[in-house]
mmCIF file of C-alpha atoms in Angstrom:
data_model
loop_
_atom_site.group_PDB
_atom_site.id
_atom_site.type_symbol
_atom_site.label_atom_id
_atom_site.label_comp_id
_atom_site.label_asym_id
_atom_site.label_seq_id
_atom_site.Cartn_x
_atom_site.Cartn_y
_atom_site.Cartn_z
ATOM 1 C CA MET Y 821 0.094 -0.234 -0.235
ATOM 2 C CA LYS Y 822 0.916 3.126 -0.337
ATOM 3 C CA LEU Y 823 2.137 6.118 2.190
ATOM 4 C CA ILE Y 824 -2.017 7.913 2.590
ATOM 5 C CA GLU Y 825 -2.944 4.269 2.046
ATOM 6 C CA ARG Y 826 -1.160 2.491 4.581
ATOM 7 C CA TYR Y 827 -1.977 5.923 7.217
ATOM 8 C CA ILE Y 828 -5.983 5.197 5.820
ATOM 9 C CA PHE Y 829 -5.618 2.033 7.198
ATOM 10 C CA ARG Y 830 -3.873 2.442 10.541
ATOM 11 C CA LYS Y 831 -6.669 5.374 11.383
ATOM 12 C CA ALA Y 832 -9.379 2.876 10.651
ATOM 13 C CA GLY Y 833 -7.843 -0.272 12.141
ATOM 14 C CA ILE Y 834 -7.308 1.822 15.629
ATOM 15 C CA ALA Y 835 -10.901 3.440 15.261
ATOM 16 C CA THR Y 836 -12.702 0.001 14.370
ATOM 17 C CA LEU Y 837 -10.328 -1.810 17.354
ATOM 18 C CA ALA Y 838 -11.577 0.861 20.128
ATOM 19 C CA ILE Y 839 -15.237 0.715 18.720
ATOM 20 C CA LEU Y 840 -15.244 -3.375 18.975
ATOM 21 C CA LEU Y 841 -13.414 -3.759 22.477
ATOM 22 C CA SER Y 842 -16.062 -1.453 24.029
ATOM 23 C CA LEU Y 843 -18.579 -2.426 23.018
ATOM 24 C CA ALA Y 844 -17.746 -6.598 23.543
ATOM 25 C CA GLY Y 845 -16.518 -4.791 27.262
ATOM 26 C CA VAL Y 846 -20.247 -3.214 27.244
ATOM 27 C CA VAL Y 847 -22.330 -6.082 26.119
ATOM 28 C CA TRP Y 848 -19.396 -8.521 28.265
ATOM 29 C CA ILE Y 849 -21.086 -6.396 30.724
ATOM 30 C CA VAL Y 850 -24.477 -6.947 30.393
ATOM 31 C CA GLN Y 851 -23.544 -10.621 29.883
ATOM 32 C CA ALA Y 852 -21.864 -10.916 33.352
ATOM 33 C CA LEU Y 853 -24.983 -8.904 35.705
ATOM 34 C CA GLY Y 854 -27.290 -11.613 34.592
ATOM 35 C CA LYS Y 855 -25.220 -14.567 35.194
ATOM 36 C CA ILE Y 856 -24.468 -12.818 38.925
ATOM 37 C CA ASP Y 857 -26.730 -15.594 40.350
ATOM 38 C CA ILE Y 858 -23.899 -18.037 39.566
ATOM 39 C CA ILE Y 859 -21.885 -16.376 42.380
ATOM 40 C CA THR Y 860 -25.121 -15.227 44.390
ATOM 41 C CA ALA Y 861 -28.029 -18.374 44.383
ATOM 42 C CA LYS Y 862 -26.457 -20.819 43.059
ATOM 43 C CA GLY Y 863 -22.541 -20.410 45.336
ATOM 44 C CA GLN Y 864 -20.769 -21.733 43.102
ATOM 45 C CA SER Y 865 -16.869 -19.847 43.297
ATOM 46 C CA LEU Y 866 -15.924 -16.643 41.415
ATOM 47 C CA GLN Y 867 -13.423 -18.547 39.554
ATOM 48 C CA SER Y 868 -16.695 -20.547 38.126
ATOM 49 C CA TYR Y 869 -18.552 -16.953 37.269
ATOM 50 C CA PHE Y 870 -15.732 -16.108 35.214
ATOM 51 C CA MET Y 871 -15.409 -18.919 33.291
ATOM 52 C CA ALA Y 872 -18.736 -19.087 32.738
ATOM 53 C CA THR Y 873 -19.126 -15.672 31.258
ATOM 54 C CA THR Y 874 -15.464 -15.451 29.646
ATOM 55 C CA LEU Y 875 -16.503 -18.739 27.091
ATOM 56 C CA VAL Y 876 -19.704 -16.609 25.833
ATOM 57 C CA ILE Y 877 -17.021 -13.671 25.056
ATOM 58 C CA PRO Y 878 -16.313 -15.313 20.384
ATOM 59 C CA MET Y 879 -20.347 -15.064 20.455
ATOM 60 C CA LEU Y 880 -20.041 -11.066 21.578
ATOM 61 C CA PHE Y 881 -17.360 -10.472 18.944
ATOM 62 C CA LEU Y 882 -19.430 -12.231 16.213
ATOM 63 C CA ALA Y 883 -22.324 -9.673 16.728
ATOM 64 C CA VAL Y 884 -20.598 -6.323 17.009
ATOM 65 C CA ILE Y 885 -17.536 -6.802 14.808
ATOM 66 C CA PRO Y 886 -19.701 -6.057 11.620
ATOM 67 C CA VAL Y 887 -21.281 -2.801 13.658
ATOM 68 C CA ALA Y 888 -17.551 -1.652 14.969
ATOM 69 C CA LEU Y 889 -15.991 -1.723 12.116
ATOM 70 C CA LEU Y 890 -18.795 0.472 9.699
ATOM 71 C CA LEU Y 891 -18.670 2.323 13.128
ATOM 72 C CA GLY Y 892 -14.757 3.112 12.450
ATOM 73 C CA THR Y 893 -15.703 3.326 8.657
ATOM 74 C CA VAL Y 894 -17.818 6.455 9.412
ATOM 75 C CA ALA Y 895 -16.085 7.579 12.316
ATOM 76 C CA THR Y 896 -12.646 7.287 10.223
ATOM 77 C CA VAL Y 897 -14.514 9.174 6.903
ATOM 78 C CA ASN Y 898 -16.366 11.978 8.669
ATOM 79 C CA SER Y 899 -12.552 12.394 10.667
ATOM 80 C CA MET Y 900 -10.401 12.798 6.911
ATOM 81 C CA ASN Y 901 -13.795 15.016 5.759
ATOM 82 C CA SER Y 902 -13.572 17.504 8.967
ATOM 83 C CA ASN Y 903 -10.076 17.647 8.748
ATOM 84 C CA SER Y 904 -9.930 18.837 4.478
ATOM 85 C CA GLU Y 905 -8.165 15.468 4.422
ATOM 86 C CA LEU Y 906 -10.335 14.048 1.486
ATOM 87 C CA VAL Y 907 -9.999 17.383 0.263
ATOM 88 C CA VAL Y 908 -6.828 16.710 -0.744
ATOM 89 C CA ILE Y 909 -7.139 13.633 -2.086
ATOM 90 C CA ASN Y 910 -9.890 14.450 -4.055
ATOM 91 C CA ALA Y 911 -8.130 17.766 -5.454
ATOM 92 C CA SER Y 912 -4.335 15.552 -6.064
ATOM 93 C CA GLY Y 913 -6.616 13.709 -8.545
ATOM 94 C CA ALA Y 914 -7.076 10.857 -6.903
ATOM 95 C CA SER Y 915 -10.323 8.490 -7.090
ATOM 96 C CA ASN Y 916 -11.924 6.361 -4.731
ATOM 97 C CA ARG Y 917 -9.840 3.684 -4.982
ATOM 98 C CA VAL Y 918 -7.058 5.285 -2.860
ATOM 99 C CA VAL Y 919 -9.950 5.979 0.348
ATOM 100 C CA LEU Y 920 -12.056 2.338 -0.860
ATOM 101 C CA LYS Y 921 -8.434 0.180 -1.116
ATOM 102 C CA PRO Y 922 -7.480 0.106 3.296
ATOM 103 C CA PHE Y 923 -10.742 0.026 3.588
ATOM 104 C CA LEU Y 924 -11.365 -3.131 2.103
ATOM 105 C CA VAL Y 925 -8.241 -4.412 3.541
ATOM 106 C CA LEU Y 926 -9.689 -3.959 7.148
ATOM 107 C CA ALA Y 927 -12.772 -5.671 6.420
ATOM 108 C CA LEU Y 928 -10.700 -8.866 4.021
ATOM 109 C CA ILE Y 929 -8.862 -9.067 7.891
ATOM 110 C CA CYS Y 930 -12.999 -8.660 9.723
ATOM 111 C CA SER Y 931 -14.142 -11.149 7.119
ATOM 112 C CA LEU Y 932 -11.979 -14.195 7.584
ATOM 113 C CA PHE Y 933 -11.376 -12.974 12.122
ATOM 114 C CA THR Y 934 -15.875 -13.714 11.435
ATOM 115 C CA GLY Y 935 -15.444 -16.834 9.873
ATOM 116 C CA PHE Y 936 -12.508 -18.122 12.161
ATOM 117 C CA VAL Y 937 -14.380 -16.978 15.004
ATOM 118 C CA GLY Y 938 -17.747 -18.646 13.762
ATOM 119 C CA HIS Y 939 -16.732 -21.266 11.745
ATOM 120 C CA PHE Y 940 -14.860 -22.975 14.942
ATOM 121 C CA VAL Y 941 -14.191 -21.117 18.609
ATOM 122 C CA ILE Y 942 -17.846 -20.518 18.451
ATOM 123 C CA ALA Y 943 -18.953 -24.441 18.115
ATOM 124 C CA TRP Y 944 -15.924 -24.616 21.164
ATOM 125 C CA SER Y 945 -16.945 -21.975 23.223
ATOM 126 C CA LEU Y 946 -20.401 -23.446 23.675
ATOM 127 C CA THR Y 947 -19.283 -26.697 23.881
ATOM 128 C CA SER Y 948 -17.248 -25.745 26.811
ATOM 129 C CA LEU Y 949 -19.954 -23.188 28.432
ATOM 130 C CA LYS Y 950 -23.008 -26.274 28.151
ATOM 131 C CA SER Y 951 -20.241 -29.251 29.632
ATOM 132 C CA TYR Y 952 -19.307 -26.436 32.225
ATOM 133 C CA LYS Y 953 -22.443 -25.183 33.762
ATOM 134 C CA ARG Y 954 -23.503 -29.236 33.806
ATOM 135 C CA GLU Y 955 -20.110 -29.555 36.215
ATOM 136 C CA MET Y 956 -21.572 -26.887 37.734
ATOM 137 C CA ALA Y 957 -25.112 -27.917 38.613
ATOM 138 C CA ALA Y 958 -24.025 -31.482 39.688
ATOM 139 C CA ASP Y 959 -20.515 -29.723 42.164
ATOM 140 C CA LEU Y 960 -22.868 -28.361 44.771
ATOM 141 C CA VAL Y 961 -19.990 -28.282 47.423
ATOM 142 C CA SER Y 962 -19.883 -25.417 47.615
ATOM 143 C CA VAL Y 963 -23.546 -25.094 47.515
ATOM 144 C CA LEU Y 964 -24.446 -27.646 51.008
ATOM 145 C CA VAL Y 965 -21.711 -25.491 53.413
ATOM 146 C CA LYS Y 966 -24.420 -22.860 52.817
ATOM 147 C CA GLU Y 967 -26.230 -23.371 56.552
ATOM 148 C CA GLY Y 968 -30.106 -22.775 56.403
ATOM 149 C CA ASP Y 969 -30.396 -21.576 52.867
ATOM 150 C CA PHE Y 970 -32.941 -23.372 50.999
ATOM 151 C CA THR Y 971 -31.125 -23.324 47.422
ATOM 152 C CA GLU Y 972 -32.935 -24.072 44.536
ATOM 153 C CA VAL Y 973 -29.986 -26.107 42.575
ATOM 154 C CA GLU Y 974 -32.001 -26.535 39.161
ATOM 155 C CA LYS Y 975 -35.559 -25.728 38.028
ATOM 156 C CA GLY Y 976 -37.704 -27.727 40.055
ATOM 157 C CA LEU Y 977 -34.637 -28.998 42.855
ATOM 158 C CA THR Y 978 -34.448 -27.489 46.221
ATOM 159 C CA ILE Y 979 -31.862 -28.008 48.668
ATOM 160 C CA HIS Y 980 -31.381 -27.423 52.525
ATOM 161 C CA ILE Y 981 -29.391 -27.886 54.785
ATOM 162 C CA ALA Y 982 -29.938 -26.484 58.336
ATOM 163 C CA ARG Y 983 -26.294 -26.865 59.819
ATOM 164 C CA ARG Y 984 -23.073 -27.976 59.267
ATOM 165 C CA LEU Y 985 -21.141 -30.566 62.065
ATOM 166 C CA PRO Y 986 -17.983 -30.245 63.635
ATOM 167 C CA ASP Y 987 -16.579 -33.733 61.644
ATOM 168 C CA GLY Y 988 -18.207 -32.435 58.285
ATOM 169 C CA ARG Y 989 -21.333 -34.066 57.411
ATOM 170 C CA LEU Y 990 -24.152 -32.522 57.442
ATOM 171 C CA GLY Y 991 -27.801 -31.917 59.865
ATOM 172 C CA GLY Y 992 -31.349 -31.581 58.382
ATOM 173 C CA ILE Y 993 -31.273 -32.554 55.313
ATOM 174 C CA LEU Y 994 -34.293 -31.117 53.345
ATOM 175 C CA ILE Y 995 -34.506 -32.285 49.710
ATOM 176 C CA SER Y 996 -37.285 -31.080 46.911
ATOM 177 C CA ASP Y 997 -38.013 -32.670 43.790
ATOM 178 C CA ASP Y 998 -40.816 -31.582 41.091
ATOM 179 C CA ARG Y 999 -38.611 -31.909 38.307
ATOM 180 C CA THR Y 1000 -40.682 -35.689 37.196
ATOM 181 C CA PRO Y 1001 -44.451 -33.447 36.177
ATOM 182 C CA GLU Y 1002 -45.872 -36.723 37.969
ATOM 183 C CA GLN Y 1003 -44.512 -37.041 40.671
ATOM 184 C CA GLN Y 1004 -43.433 -34.735 43.896
ATOM 185 C CA GLN Y 1005 -40.735 -36.134 46.437
ATOM 186 C CA VAL Y 1006 -39.116 -34.861 48.947
ATOM 187 C CA PHE Y 1007 -36.356 -36.513 51.378
ATOM 188 C CA LEU Y 1008 -35.661 -35.786 54.820
ATOM 189 C CA ALA Y 1009 -32.708 -37.519 56.893
ATOM 190 C CA ARG Y 1010 -31.525 -36.165 60.414
ATOM 191 C CA GLU Y 1011 -27.694 -36.363 59.106
ATOM 192 C CA GLY Y 1012 -25.834 -36.787 55.535
ATOM 193 C CA ALA Y 1013 -22.244 -36.910 53.944
ATOM 194 C CA LEU Y 1014 -21.026 -35.468 50.645
ATOM 195 C CA SER Y 1015 -18.769 -38.020 49.156
ATOM 196 C CA ARG Y 1016 -16.900 -36.821 45.672
ATOM 197 C CA THR Y 1017 -14.502 -39.350 43.764
ATOM 198 C CA GLY Y 1018 -13.668 -37.642 40.215
ATOM 199 C CA THR Y 1019 -16.518 -36.989 38.337
ATOM 200 C CA GLU Y 1020 -18.876 -38.765 40.346
ATOM 201 C CA ALA Y 1021 -21.215 -36.801 43.717
ATOM 202 C CA ILE Y 1022 -22.591 -38.818 45.796
ATOM 203 C CA LEU Y 1023 -24.836 -37.212 48.969
ATOM 204 C CA TYR Y 1024 -25.299 -40.227 51.695
ATOM 205 C CA LEU Y 1025 -28.211 -39.216 54.225
ATOM 206 C CA HIS Y 1026 -29.492 -41.154 56.645
ATOM 207 C CA ASP Y 1027 -32.435 -41.798 58.686
ATOM 208 C CA GLY Y 1028 -34.875 -39.720 56.936
ATOM 209 C CA GLU Y 1029 -38.508 -40.448 55.172
ATOM 210 C CA ILE Y 1030 -39.387 -40.140 51.952
ATOM 211 C CA LEU Y 1031 -42.674 -38.252 50.766
ATOM 212 C CA GLN Y 1032 -43.838 -39.285 47.733
ATOM 213 C CA LYS Y 1033 -46.898 -37.764 46.305
ATOM 214 C CA ASP Y 1034 -48.161 -39.279 42.701
ATOM 215 C CA LEU Y 1035 -50.107 -36.301 41.077
ATOM 216 C CA SER Y 1036 -51.827 -38.332 38.491
ATOM 217 C CA ASP Y 1037 -54.454 -39.961 41.672
ATOM 218 C CA ASN Y 1038 -52.778 -37.673 44.128
ATOM 219 C CA SER Y 1039 -52.090 -40.667 46.181
ATOM 220 C CA SER Y 1040 -49.895 -40.370 48.649
ATOM 221 C CA SER Y 1041 -47.003 -42.793 50.467
ATOM 222 C CA VAL Y 1042 -44.147 -42.409 52.868
ATOM 223 C CA ILE Y 1043 -41.281 -44.556 52.756
ATOM 224 C CA ARG Y 1044 -38.419 -45.074 55.794
ATOM 225 C CA TYR Y 1045 -34.853 -45.022 55.153
ATOM 226 C CA ASP Y 1046 -31.904 -46.053 57.441
ATOM 227 C CA SER Y 1047 -29.730 -45.588 54.432
ATOM 228 C CA TYR Y 1048 -29.951 -43.562 50.910
ATOM 229 C CA ALA Y 1049 -27.585 -41.701 47.930
ATOM 230 C CA PHE Y 1050 -28.731 -39.842 46.309
ATOM 231 C CA ASP Y 1051 -27.315 -39.121 42.984
ATOM 232 C CA LEU Y 1052 -25.614 -35.617 42.191
ATOM 233 C CA ASP Y 1053 -24.240 -36.462 38.627
ATOM 234 C CA THR Y 1054 -27.943 -36.469 37.991
ATOM 235 C CA LEU Y 1055 -27.994 -32.398 37.523
ATOM 236 C CA SER Y 1056 -28.813 -30.439 34.946
ATOM 237 C CA ALA Y 1057 -29.434 -33.571 32.540
ATOM 238 C CA LYS Y 1058 -32.932 -34.514 31.408
ATOM 239 C CA ASP Y 1059 -31.170 -36.459 28.326
ATOM 240 C CA ASN Y 1060 -28.350 -37.236 30.899
ATOM 241 C CA THR Y 1061 -26.984 -40.314 28.062
ATOM 242 C CA SER Y 1062 -26.169 -38.281 25.219
ATOM 243 C CA PHE Y 1063 -24.646 -35.054 25.330
ATOM 244 C CA LYS Y 1064 -26.436 -33.547 22.663
ATOM 245 C CA ARG Y 1065 -25.361 -30.470 20.666
ATOM 246 C CA ARG Y 1066 -27.275 -27.916 18.649
ATOM 247 C CA PRO Y 1067 -25.991 -26.536 15.043
ATOM 248 C CA LYS Y 1068 -25.148 -23.498 16.809
ATOM 249 C CA GLU Y 1069 -22.666 -25.934 18.605
ATOM 250 C CA ARG Y 1070 -20.977 -27.867 16.337
ATOM 251 C CA SER Y 1071 -17.959 -26.825 13.616
ATOM 252 C CA THR Y 1072 -18.565 -26.263 10.081
ATOM 253 C CA PRO Y 1073 -17.125 -29.173 9.137
ATOM 254 C CA GLU Y 1074 -19.718 -31.281 11.907
ATOM 255 C CA LEU Y 1075 -22.838 -28.972 9.640
ATOM 256 C CA LEU Y 1076 -21.690 -30.457 6.198
ATOM 257 C CA PHE Y 1077 -20.960 -33.629 6.982
ATOM 258 C CA PRO Y 1078 -23.433 -34.532 9.670
ATOM 259 C CA ASP Y 1079 -23.830 -38.052 11.920
ATOM 260 C CA PRO Y 1080 -26.964 -39.566 9.509
ATOM 261 C CA ASP Y 1081 -27.936 -40.969 12.950
ATOM 262 C CA ASP Y 1082 -27.691 -38.265 14.489
ATOM 263 C CA SER Y 1083 -31.703 -38.096 15.852
ATOM 264 C CA PHE Y 1084 -31.101 -34.233 15.530
ATOM 265 C CA TYR Y 1085 -30.625 -34.280 12.748
ATOM 266 C CA LYS Y 1086 -32.932 -36.459 11.981
ATOM 267 C CA ARG Y 1087 -35.261 -34.353 13.537
ATOM 268 C CA GLN Y 1088 -34.363 -30.930 12.376
ATOM 269 C CA PRO Y 1089 -31.907 -31.366 9.388
ATOM 270 C CA GLU Y 1090 -33.617 -27.951 8.082
ATOM 271 C CA LEU Y 1091 -30.989 -26.222 10.601
ATOM 272 C CA TYR Y 1092 -28.428 -27.296 9.866
ATOM 273 C CA THR Y 1093 -28.434 -25.866 6.816
ATOM 274 C CA SER Y 1094 -29.981 -22.802 8.010
ATOM 275 C CA GLU Y 1095 -26.378 -22.420 10.010
ATOM 276 C CA ILE Y 1096 -24.230 -23.185 7.515
ATOM 277 C CA HIS Y 1097 -24.938 -20.429 5.429
ATOM 278 C CA GLN Y 1098 -26.015 -18.030 7.419
ATOM 279 C CA ARG Y 1099 -21.804 -19.089 8.596
ATOM 280 C CA PHE Y 1100 -20.654 -18.448 5.339
ATOM 281 C CA SER Y 1101 -22.728 -14.911 4.490
ATOM 282 C CA GLU Y 1102 -21.658 -13.521 7.721
ATOM 283 C CA MET Y 1103 -18.239 -12.916 5.865
ATOM 284 C CA LEU Y 1104 -19.478 -10.809 2.940
ATOM 285 C CA TRP Y 1105 -21.194 -7.699 5.263
ATOM 286 C CA PRO Y 1106 -18.102 -6.356 6.288
ATOM 287 C CA PHE Y 1107 -17.204 -5.814 2.396
ATOM 288 C CA ALA Y 1108 -20.766 -4.489 2.283
ATOM 289 C CA TYR Y 1109 -21.085 -2.570 5.204
ATOM 290 C CA VAL Y 1110 -17.588 -0.677 4.496
ATOM 291 C CA MET Y 1111 -18.561 -0.302 0.067
ATOM 292 C CA VAL Y 1112 -22.283 0.966 0.662
ATOM 293 C CA ILE Y 1113 -20.336 3.771 3.845
ATOM 294 C CA LEU Y 1114 -17.412 4.752 0.880
ATOM 295 C CA ALA Y 1115 -20.456 5.323 -1.868
ATOM 296 C CA PHE Y 1116 -22.480 7.616 0.500
ATOM 297 C CA CYS Y 1117 -19.701 9.762 2.029
ATOM 298 C CA GLY Y 1118 -15.625 8.341 0.930
ATOM 299 C CA GLN Y 1119 -15.614 12.011 -0.872
ATOM 300 C CA ALA Y 1120 -15.870 15.060 0.299
ATOM 301 C CA ARG Y 1121 -18.236 17.371 1.039
ATOM 302 C CA SER Y 1122 -19.511 19.993 3.362
ATOM 303 C CA SER Y 1123 -21.878 19.933 5.925
ATOM 304 C CA ARG Y 1124 -24.332 22.019 3.142
ATOM 305 C CA GLN Y 1125 -23.566 18.971 0.308
ATOM 306 C CA GLY Y 1126 -25.682 17.322 3.133
ATOM 307 C CA TYR Y 1127 -22.939 14.804 4.427
ATOM 308 C CA GLY Y 1128 -24.482 14.269 7.596
ATOM 309 C CA SER Y 1129 -27.655 13.278 5.773
ATOM 310 C CA ALA Y 1130 -25.287 10.740 3.531
ATOM 311 C CA ILE Y 1131 -24.128 8.873 6.232
ATOM 312 C CA ALA Y 1132 -27.602 8.655 8.129
ATOM 313 C CA SER Y 1133 -28.940 7.051 5.108
ATOM 314 C CA GLY Y 1134 -26.019 5.110 4.291
ATOM 315 C CA MET Y 1135 -26.452 4.023 7.496
ATOM 316 C CA ILE Y 1136 -30.761 2.736 7.275
ATOM 317 C CA LEU Y 1137 -30.156 1.138 4.475
ATOM 318 C CA LEU Y 1138 -27.709 -1.007 5.656
ATOM 319 C CA MET Y 1139 -30.075 -1.300 8.655
ATOM 320 C CA ALA Y 1140 -32.857 -2.288 6.065
ATOM 321 C CA LEU Y 1141 -30.690 -4.461 4.246
ATOM 322 C CA ARG Y 1142 -29.272 -6.755 7.320
ATOM 323 C CA GLY Y 1143 -33.226 -6.418 8.123
ATOM 324 C CA ALA Y 1144 -33.925 -8.285 5.050
ATOM 325 C CA ALA Y 1145 -31.213 -11.105 6.150
ATOM 326 C CA PHE Y 1146 -32.335 -11.719 9.101
ATOM 327 C CA SER Y 1147 -35.672 -11.796 8.255
ATOM 328 C CA ALA Y 1148 -34.798 -14.128 4.900
ATOM 329 C CA ALA Y 1149 -32.253 -16.497 7.464
ATOM 330 C CA SER Y 1150 -35.574 -16.756 9.712
ATOM 331 C CA SER Y 1151 -37.522 -18.183 7.034
ATOM 332 C CA ILE Y 1152 -34.851 -21.099 5.878
ATOM 333 C CA LYS Y 1153 -36.368 -23.340 8.370
ATOM 334 C CA ALA Y 1154 -39.812 -23.543 6.320
ATOM 335 C CA ASN Y 1155 -38.498 -22.950 2.766
ATOM 336 C CA GLU Y 1156 -34.129 -23.865 2.277
ATOM 337 C CA THR Y 1157 -34.712 -21.787 -1.037
ATOM 338 C CA MET Y 1158 -34.307 -18.728 0.958
ATOM 339 C CA ALA Y 1159 -31.044 -19.326 1.762
ATOM 340 C CA VAL Y 1160 -29.827 -17.763 -1.501
ATOM 341 C CA TYR Y 1161 -31.010 -13.999 -0.468
ATOM 342 C CA LEU Y 1162 -28.065 -14.307 2.298
ATOM 343 C CA TYR Y 1163 -25.765 -14.494 -0.789
ATOM 344 C CA VAL Y 1164 -28.128 -12.481 -2.815
ATOM 345 C CA ILE Y 1165 -28.780 -9.484 0.003
ATOM 346 C CA PRO Y 1166 -25.164 -8.292 0.327
ATOM 347 C CA ILE Y 1167 -24.335 -8.939 -2.956
ATOM 348 C CA ALA Y 1168 -26.455 -7.078 -4.257
ATOM 349 C CA ALA Y 1169 -25.476 -4.407 -2.006
ATOM 350 C CA MET Y 1170 -21.230 -3.859 -3.176
ATOM 351 C CA ALA Y 1171 -22.674 -4.534 -6.784
ATOM 352 C CA TYR Y 1172 -24.982 -0.638 -6.185
ATOM 353 C CA ALA Y 1173 -21.634 0.227 -4.727
ATOM 354 C CA SER Y 1174 -19.352 -0.839 -6.628
ATOM 355 C CA TYR Y 1175 -21.209 0.740 -9.673
ATOM 356 C CA TYR Y 1176 -21.074 4.110 -8.167
ATOM 357 C CA LEU Y 1177 -17.596 3.536 -6.515
ATOM 358 C CA TYR Y 1178 -15.965 2.860 -9.972
ATOM 359 C CA GLN Y 1179 -17.424 5.991 -11.446
ATOM 360 C CA ASN Y 1180 -16.346 8.232 -8.546
ATOM 361 C CA ARG Y 1181 -19.661 9.676 -8.062
ATOM 362 C CA GLN Y 1182 -21.586 10.008 -4.868
ATOM 363 C CA ILE Y 1183 -24.257 8.156 -4.003
ATOM 364 C CA GLY Y 1184 -27.012 11.751 -3.822
ATOM 365 C CA VAL Y 1185 -29.649 11.886 -1.814
ATOM 366 C CA PRO Y 1186 -32.901 11.919 -3.348
ATOM 367 C CA ARG Y 1187 -34.354 15.893 -3.331
ATOM 368 C CA ARG Y 1188 -37.675 15.326 -1.460
ATOM 369 C CA LEU Y 1189 -35.597 13.759 1.304
ATOM 370 C CA GLN Y 1190 -32.602 16.114 2.130
ATOM 371 C CA PRO Y 1191 -34.547 18.381 3.979
ATOM 372 C CA VAL Y 1192 -36.484 15.934 6.185
ATOM 373 C CA LEU Y 1193 -33.034 14.599 7.093
ATOM 374 C CA GLU Y 1194 -31.303 17.566 7.111
ATOM 375 C CA ARG Y 1195 -34.151 18.963 10.308
ATOM 376 C CA ALA Y 1196 -33.937 15.482 12.235
ATOM 377 C CA SER Y 1197 -29.804 16.587 12.176
ATOM 378 C CA LEU Y 1198 -30.539 19.785 12.570
ATOM 379 C CA ARG Y 1199 -32.334 18.659 15.651
ATOM 380 C CA GLY Y 1200 -30.206 15.301 16.526
ATOM 381 C CA GLU Y 1201 -27.526 18.583 17.336
ATOM 382 C CA ALA Y 1202 -30.101 21.103 18.976
ATOM 383 C CA TRP Y 1203 -30.812 17.922 21.491
ATOM 384 C CA LEU Y 1204 -27.680 17.206 22.622
ATOM 385 C CA LYS Y 1205 -25.894 20.572 22.525
ATOM 386 C CA ALA Y 1206 -29.145 21.013 24.821
ATOM 387 C CA GLN Y 1207 -28.228 18.148 27.210
ATOM 388 C CA ASN Y 1208 -24.623 19.524 27.261
ATOM 389 C CA ASP Y 1209 -25.348 22.242 27.998
ATOM 390 C CA ARG Y 1210 -27.766 20.687 30.872
ATOM 391 C CA TYR Y 1211 -24.926 19.266 32.209
ATOM 392 C CA LEU Y 1212 -22.695 21.352 31.670
ATOM 393 C CA ALA Y 1213 -24.994 23.735 34.375
ATOM 394 C CA TRP Y 1214 -25.159 20.820 36.721
ATOM 395 C CA ARG Y 1215 -21.647 20.540 36.855
ATOM 396 C CA ARG Y 1216 -20.763 24.722 37.621
ATOM 397 C CA LYS Y 1217 -23.874 24.115 40.555
ATOM 398 C CA VAL Y 1218 -21.893 21.282 41.897
ATOM 399 C CA ALA Y 1219 -19.003 22.844 42.740
ATOM 400 C CA GLY Y 1220 -20.497 25.880 43.712
ATOM 401 C CA VAL Y 1221 -22.335 23.844 45.837
ATOM 402 C CA ALA Y 1222 -19.066 22.319 46.718
ATOM 403 C CA SER Y 1223 -16.955 25.307 46.878
#
């Protein structure tokens, strides 16, 4: 790349990376706060909490990479236009390709990274997360030490420990098991002990009763026992005999060559087709984002020439195209021919933008829409200015009180 192209690439790359990390961080914090019950309700350790939240990071990157590239492109082009750098490039006789090339290289990097994450990393992270959740559900060592609390380990299963005895045994145990729709069970024990060997966890109950109620005929029964073994490894496993994975939890080679005897594949083969096409078509969007937005605002414009409205128009168009692609993806389950539109939509957007970029022309905003977009832009600027003035006034007031 030439010097000016390297300069644009470095500027756009830094902006995109900063936005990517910021967006991923915000989304990760939201996800992490949503899983805080791993510590508060499930009694797990801080390490388990961070492990469960860290494994969702690949999904966050896949969602925000195209958005970060789009915002980074807009920020870079807008900065270059404000600093008259685009004016200098145009005055030198350079074509749109000088500006387009570094952005296309950046889009290629984002596309390859998106493909790597989508085809391989997400499948590994989701499988690991699912396996880790199963291990946490079965690992009740940390839960059982919470004396006096009623802890819902999973839906339909609640455990209560009255006290912990000095020798490590547990006293006053109550287990309410409503996981079976047609039967309710309550386990009572005077004392018990937790035994964990390797991956097996068993709670041995001594001197207690089992209260059973059959919901089909409302009959009840009481079973007394001297010793009973409650297997904790059955937790969180409605289908504990086989660890079934959804299409999203499989790598692309596994989707392309599925096991014909797989029960999930036999029931819903269209989900495999949909997932394959979504992963491959997702790699086209970084190019579509860059080319469309540059076709709208890749050349120097003044505010009077509707530069802000051009950016808004480009982003609105991309949002509409993205929405159409999501609609097509959701329709693949009913009609597999809709998968074609996952490729047609971004390729058509690239072809549309390529025509204007090759002709060294700008996409003009329709005259009827220009006043509307300009008024909306002015209102937005006025609102932001009002909020900024209100904030500054509040800061002055606080400073005056403090002094």
